[in-house]
Structures are given as structure tokens and as C-alpha cells.
CSV table of C-alpha atoms in Angstrom, one decimal:
chain,number,residue,atom,x,y,z
A,1,MET,CA,228.2,11.7,251.7
A,2,THR,CA,227.8,8.5,253.7
A,3,LEU,CA,231.0,6.7,254.8
A,4,THR,CA,231.5,3.9,257.2
A,5,PRO,CA,233.4,4.7,260.4
A,6,ALA,CA,236.2,2.5,259.2
A,7,ARG,CA,236.5,4.4,255.9
A,8,LYS,CA,236.4,7.8,257.7
A,9,ALA,CA,239.2,6.6,259.9
A,10,GLU,CA,241.2,5.5,257.0
A,11,LEU,CA,240.8,8.8,255.1
A,12,ARG,CA,241.7,10.8,258.2
A,13,GLU,CA,244.9,8.8,258.7
A,14,ARG,CA,245.9,9.4,255.1
A,15,TYR,CA,245.2,13.1,255.3
A,16,LEU,CA,247.6,13.3,258.2
A,17,LYS,CA,250.4,12.4,255.7
A,18,VAL,CA,249.7,15.3,253.3
A,19,ASP,CA,250.3,19.0,253.7
A,20,THR,CA,247.8,21.8,253.7
A,21,ALA,CA,249.9,23.5,251.0
A,22,ASN,CA,249.3,20.6,248.6
A,23,VAL,CA,245.6,20.4,249.5
A,24,ALA,CA,245.4,24.2,248.8
A,25,ASP,CA,247.0,23.7,245.4
A,26,ILE,CA,244.7,20.8,244.5
A,27,LEU,CA,241.6,22.8,245.5
A,28,ASP,CA,242.8,25.7,243.3
A,29,GLU,CA,243.3,23.3,240.4
A,30,MET,CA,239.8,22.0,240.9
A,31,GLY,CA,238.3,25.4,240.8
A,32,HIS,CA,237.7,25.8,244.6
A,33,PRO,CA,240.1,28.7,245.5
A,34,ASP,CA,238.5,30.0,248.7
A,35,HIS,CA,238.7,27.2,251.2
A,36,GLY,CA,241.7,28.4,253.2
A,37,LEU,CA,241.0,29.8,256.7
A,38,ALA,CA,242.5,33.0,258.1
A,39,SER,CA,246.1,33.0,259.1
A,40,SER,CA,245.1,34.2,262.6
A,41,PHE,CA,244.4,30.6,263.6
A,42,TRP,CA,247.4,29.2,265.4
A,43,PRO,CA,248.4,25.9,267.1
A,44,ILE,CA,248.7,26.2,270.9
A,45,ARG,CA,251.8,23.9,270.8
A,46,GLU,CA,254.3,23.4,268.1
A,47,SER,CA,254.6,19.6,268.8
A,48,GLN,CA,250.9,19.3,268.2
A,49,ASN,CA,250.7,21.3,265.1
A,50,LYS,CA,248.8,18.9,262.8
A,51,MET,CA,245.3,17.7,263.0
A,52,ALA,CA,242.7,16.2,260.6
A,53,GLY,CA,239.1,15.3,261.1
A,54,TRP,CA,235.5,15.7,260.3
A,55,ALA,CA,233.9,19.0,261.3
A,56,TYR,CA,231.5,18.9,264.2
A,57,THR,CA,230.2,22.4,264.5
A,58,VAL,CA,229.3,24.4,267.6
A,59,ARG,CA,227.9,27.9,267.3
A,60,GLY,CA,227.5,30.5,270.0
A,61,GLN,CA,227.1,34.2,270.6
A,62,MET,CA,228.0,36.9,273.1
A,63,THR,CA,224.9,37.3,275.4
A,64,PRO,CA,224.5,37.9,279.1
A,65,TYR,CA,222.7,35.2,280.9
A,66,PRO,CA,222.2,34.0,284.6
A,67,GLY,CA,223.4,30.8,286.1
A,68,THR,CA,226.6,28.9,286.7
A,69,GLY,CA,227.0,27.0,283.5
A,70,ASP,CA,225.9,26.5,279.9
A,71,PRO,CA,223.9,23.2,279.6
A,72,ALA,CA,223.6,23.7,275.8
A,73,LYS,CA,227.4,23.5,275.5
A,74,MET,CA,227.5,20.2,277.5
A,75,GLU,CA,224.8,18.8,275.3
A,76,ALA,CA,226.5,19.9,272.1
A,77,VAL,CA,229.8,18.3,272.8
A,78,SER,CA,228.2,15.0,274.0
A,79,GLY,CA,227.5,14.3,270.3
A,80,LEU,CA,231.2,14.2,269.3
A,81,GLU,CA,232.3,11.0,267.5
A,82,PRO,CA,235.8,9.5,267.0
A,83,GLY,CA,237.8,11.4,264.4
A,84,SER,CA,235.8,14.6,264.6
A,85,ILE,CA,237.2,18.1,264.9
A,86,SER,CA,235.1,20.4,267.1
A,87,VAL,CA,234.7,23.6,265.2
A,88,TRP,CA,233.6,26.6,267.4
A,89,SER,CA,232.1,29.7,265.8
A,90,GLY,CA,230.6,32.9,267.1
A,91,GLY,CA,232.0,36.2,268.3
A,92,GLY,CA,235.7,35.3,267.9
A,93,ALA,CA,237.0,38.8,268.7
A,94,GLN,CA,235.2,39.3,272.0
A,95,GLY,CA,237.9,38.3,274.4
A,96,VAL,CA,236.4,35.3,276.3
A,97,CYS,CA,237.5,31.7,276.2
A,98,PHE,CA,235.1,29.2,274.7
A,99,PHE,CA,236.5,26.3,276.7
A,100,GLY,CA,239.4,25.1,278.8
A,101,GLU,CA,241.2,21.9,279.8
A,102,LEU,CA,238.4,20.0,281.4
A,103,ILE,CA,236.0,20.3,278.5
A,104,ALA,CA,238.8,19.5,276.2
A,105,ARG,CA,239.6,16.4,278.2
A,106,GLY,CA,236.0,15.3,278.0
A,107,MET,CA,236.0,15.8,274.2
A,108,GLN,CA,239.2,13.8,273.9
A,109,HIS,CA,237.7,10.9,275.8
A,110,ARG,CA,234.9,10.8,273.2
A,111,GLY,CA,237.5,10.4,270.5
A,112,CYS,CA,237.6,14.0,269.3
A,113,ALA,CA,240.7,14.5,267.2
A,114,GLY,CA,241.2,18.3,268.0
A,115,SER,CA,239.5,21.6,268.0
A,116,LEU,CA,239.4,24.6,265.7
A,117,ILE,CA,238.2,27.7,267.6
A,118,ASP,CA,237.1,31.1,266.2
A,119,GLY,CA,237.6,32.5,269.7
A,120,GLY,CA,239.7,31.9,272.8
A,121,ILE,CA,240.8,29.2,275.1
A,122,ARG,CA,242.5,29.0,278.5
A,123,ASP,CA,244.3,26.3,280.5
A,124,ILE,CA,246.8,26.1,277.6
A,125,GLU,CA,249.5,24.5,279.7
A,126,TRP,CA,247.2,21.7,280.8
A,127,ILE,CA,245.8,21.2,277.3
A,128,ALA,CA,249.3,21.1,275.9
A,129,GLN,CA,250.1,18.1,278.0
A,130,MET,CA,247.1,16.1,276.7
A,131,ASN,CA,248.3,15.4,273.1
A,132,PHE,CA,245.2,17.2,271.9
A,133,PRO,CA,245.8,19.6,269.0
A,134,VAL,CA,244.0,22.9,269.2
A,135,PHE,CA,244.1,25.8,266.7
A,136,THR,CA,242.6,29.0,268.1
A,137,GLN,CA,242.4,32.7,267.6
A,138,TYR,CA,243.6,33.9,271.0
A,139,ARG,CA,244.0,33.0,274.6
A,140,SER,CA,242.1,34.5,277.5
A,141,PRO,CA,241.6,33.5,281.2
A,142,VAL,CA,238.1,35.1,281.1
A,143,GLN,CA,235.4,32.4,281.1
A,144,SER,CA,232.4,32.3,278.9
A,145,ILE,CA,229.8,31.6,281.6
A,146,GLY,CA,227.4,34.4,281.8
A,147,ARG,CA,228.9,36.0,278.7
A,148,TRP,CA,229.0,33.7,275.7
A,149,GLN,CA,226.5,30.9,275.2
A,150,VAL,CA,226.0,28.0,272.7
A,151,ASN,CA,222.9,28.4,270.6
A,152,ALA,CA,223.2,25.6,268.0
A,153,TRP,CA,225.4,22.7,267.0
A,154,GLN,CA,225.8,20.6,263.9
A,155,VAL,CA,224.7,23.5,261.7
A,156,PRO,CA,226.6,25.4,259.0
A,157,VAL,CA,228.8,28.1,260.5
A,158,TYR,CA,231.0,30.9,259.3
A,159,LEU,CA,234.8,31.1,260.0
A,160,PRO,CA,237.1,33.9,258.8
A,161,GLY,CA,238.8,33.0,255.5
A,162,ALA,CA,242.2,33.6,253.9
A,163,THR,CA,241.0,34.9,250.6
A,164,VAL,CA,237.4,35.7,251.5
A,165,ASP,CA,235.8,37.2,254.6
A,166,ARG,CA,233.8,34.1,255.5
A,167,VAL,CA,234.2,30.4,254.8
A,168,THR,CA,231.2,28.2,255.4
A,169,VAL,CA,231.9,25.1,257.4
A,170,ARG,CA,229.3,22.4,257.3
A,171,PRO,CA,229.0,19.3,259.6
A,172,ASP,CA,231.1,16.5,258.0
A,173,ASP,CA,233.2,18.8,255.9
A,174,PHE,CA,236.9,18.0,256.5
A,175,ILE,CA,239.5,20.0,258.4
A,176,LEU,CA,243.2,19.7,257.8
A,177,ALA,CA,245.6,22.0,259.8
A,178,ASP,CA,249.3,22.1,260.1
A,179,PHE,CA,252.2,24.7,260.5
A,180,ASP,CA,251.1,26.5,257.3
A,181,GLY,CA,247.5,27.0,258.4
A,182,VAL,CA,244.0,25.5,258.1
A,183,MET,CA,242.2,24.2,255.1
A,184,LEU,CA,238.6,23.2,254.6
A,185,ILE,CA,237.8,20.3,252.2
A,186,PRO,CA,234.1,20.2,251.3
A,187,GLN,CA,232.7,16.8,252.2
A,188,GLU,CA,231.8,15.9,248.6
A,189,LEU,CA,235.4,16.4,247.5
A,190,VAL,CA,237.2,14.7,250.4
A,191,GLU,CA,238.2,11.5,248.6
A,192,THR,CA,239.1,13.2,245.2
A,193,VAL,CA,241.2,15.9,246.9
A,194,LEU,CA,243.1,13.3,249.0
A,195,GLU,CA,244.0,11.2,246.0
A,196,LYS,CA,245.3,14.2,244.1
A,197,ALA,CA,247.2,15.5,247.1
A,198,GLU,CA,248.8,12.1,247.7
A,199,ALA,CA,249.9,12.1,244.0
A,200,LEU,CA,251.3,15.7,244.4
A,201,THR,CA,253.1,14.6,247.6
A,202,ARG,CA,254.8,11.7,245.7
A,203,LYS,CA,255.8,14.1,242.9
A,204,GLU,CA,257.3,16.6,245.3
A,205,ALA,CA,259.3,13.7,246.9
A,206,ALA,CA,260.8,12.9,243.5
A,207,ILE,CA,261.6,16.6,242.9
A,208,ARG,CA,263.5,16.7,246.2
A,209,GLU,CA,265.5,13.7,245.2
A,210,ASP,CA,266.4,15.2,241.9
A,211,LEU,CA,267.4,18.5,243.4
A,212,ASP,CA,269.5,16.7,246.0
A,213,ARG,CA,271.3,14.9,243.2
A,214,GLY,CA,272.2,18.2,241.6
A,215,MET,CA,269.4,18.8,239.1
A,216,THR,CA,268.9,22.6,238.5
A,217,LEU,CA,265.6,24.3,239.0
A,218,PRO,CA,265.2,25.0,235.3
A,219,ASP,CA,265.7,21.3,234.7
A,220,VAL,CA,263.2,20.4,237.4
A,221,LEU,CA,260.7,22.8,235.8
A,222,ALA,CA,261.2,21.2,232.4
A,223,LYS,CA,260.8,17.7,233.8
A,224,TYR,CA,257.9,18.2,236.2
A,225,GLY,CA,256.2,21.5,235.2
A,226,HIS,CA,255.1,23.8,238.0
A,227,VAL,CA,256.9,23.3,241.3
């Protein structure tokens, strides 16, 4: 899929106006039922509970190594583009943080729209002040230096799923996250899913109006079908 930066920005802004629940329903209808991510991902701040963007993947592993930093991590995040979501994979249950406030700030300055982390973060109070949404698995003050190291980026990665053990996230797949959780939209379906989700959003708005005017649930079901 090749989209211009302007088109990608337009799609991202439109996705921010639909809900993960509607996207999940549309993917089910289209025969793609296993693109929800595990409910263990949570937003670090309720006021920054929604993010949308194009997956930029970073993969690492628990491994002891000497030195005072991880040059591969710095090189990896230098490739981030505006509207991207940095997706971090590798050893999510190991108890170390993958990044903190300073690297998050650097990513934000590159136009990164948020981060999805199958692992931990620290400096949450500072990150929460940045208007930079982050969905993560856990928090930990323990740094990754000497313990966890980036070994690849912009490659397919696995993240834990809601209905399957693993969901494959590829570079330029689309990530939508809100209060209900996180959905992956395969890159080849991004435009179709969005159009259908927007239509469902309009349908639900009409249903709310009818219910508020006193229509019963059986009447709504007869008029609109599944609700």
C-alpha cells in the first residue's frame, strides 16, 4: 500500500473519530476476527486514552550486554515519521522498562503519534504531561540498559492478542486504541474498514437519537437490525 503523507494524515484524523468497538465489529463482518490486542494493554493517562497511527515496529529481547546505552534503540527511533505509532515488542513480561520520558520526548518531536508497548515504561508522570499517548503492559523503574536490547526494527512483530495468543503487526499496519482497548487494522484494509466504521458510527448516532426520543429496543432492532 502506497499512500501520500497527506492521505495518511487524513486517514489518521478520521480514525480518531471512530471507536475501536466499531472497528472490531467491521473486521468481524469482513471475516477478520482476530485483530484485537490483549486487554492487558492500558493507557497511562485517561485524558490521553485515544491514539491512531501507522505502526513503526521495534523488536528487542532480554539479553545481558556491556556498555552504558543501546545504540540500536537510538537508530531505530530515528526513523519515525509523523503520524506513526512506535510498536515495541519483545519480552513483555520481564519487568524492565523499554523507554522513559526523554526517549518519548524525542519521538514526539519527530511527529510520533504515540506508543504501544508490550513491556514496561517509567517516568509516567513526566510522559503524562507531554500530551503523548502511551498504551503499555506495565510500569517499572528498572531500566533496560544492560538487560534488554533492540535487535531489529521495521520488521513484523508479535503482540499478545485478545482472541489468539499472538497477533502479527507489520510496518504500516494501522493501530487504533481507546478506552475499550487496541485494534490492529491490516494495511490493505485501512481505507475499507474506515469507511464502514464511519457508516456504523453514523448509524449508531441515529439509534441514540431514536432511543432518546422514546423508541423501544425492540423497535430499534426492527428498524436497524443488530445493535
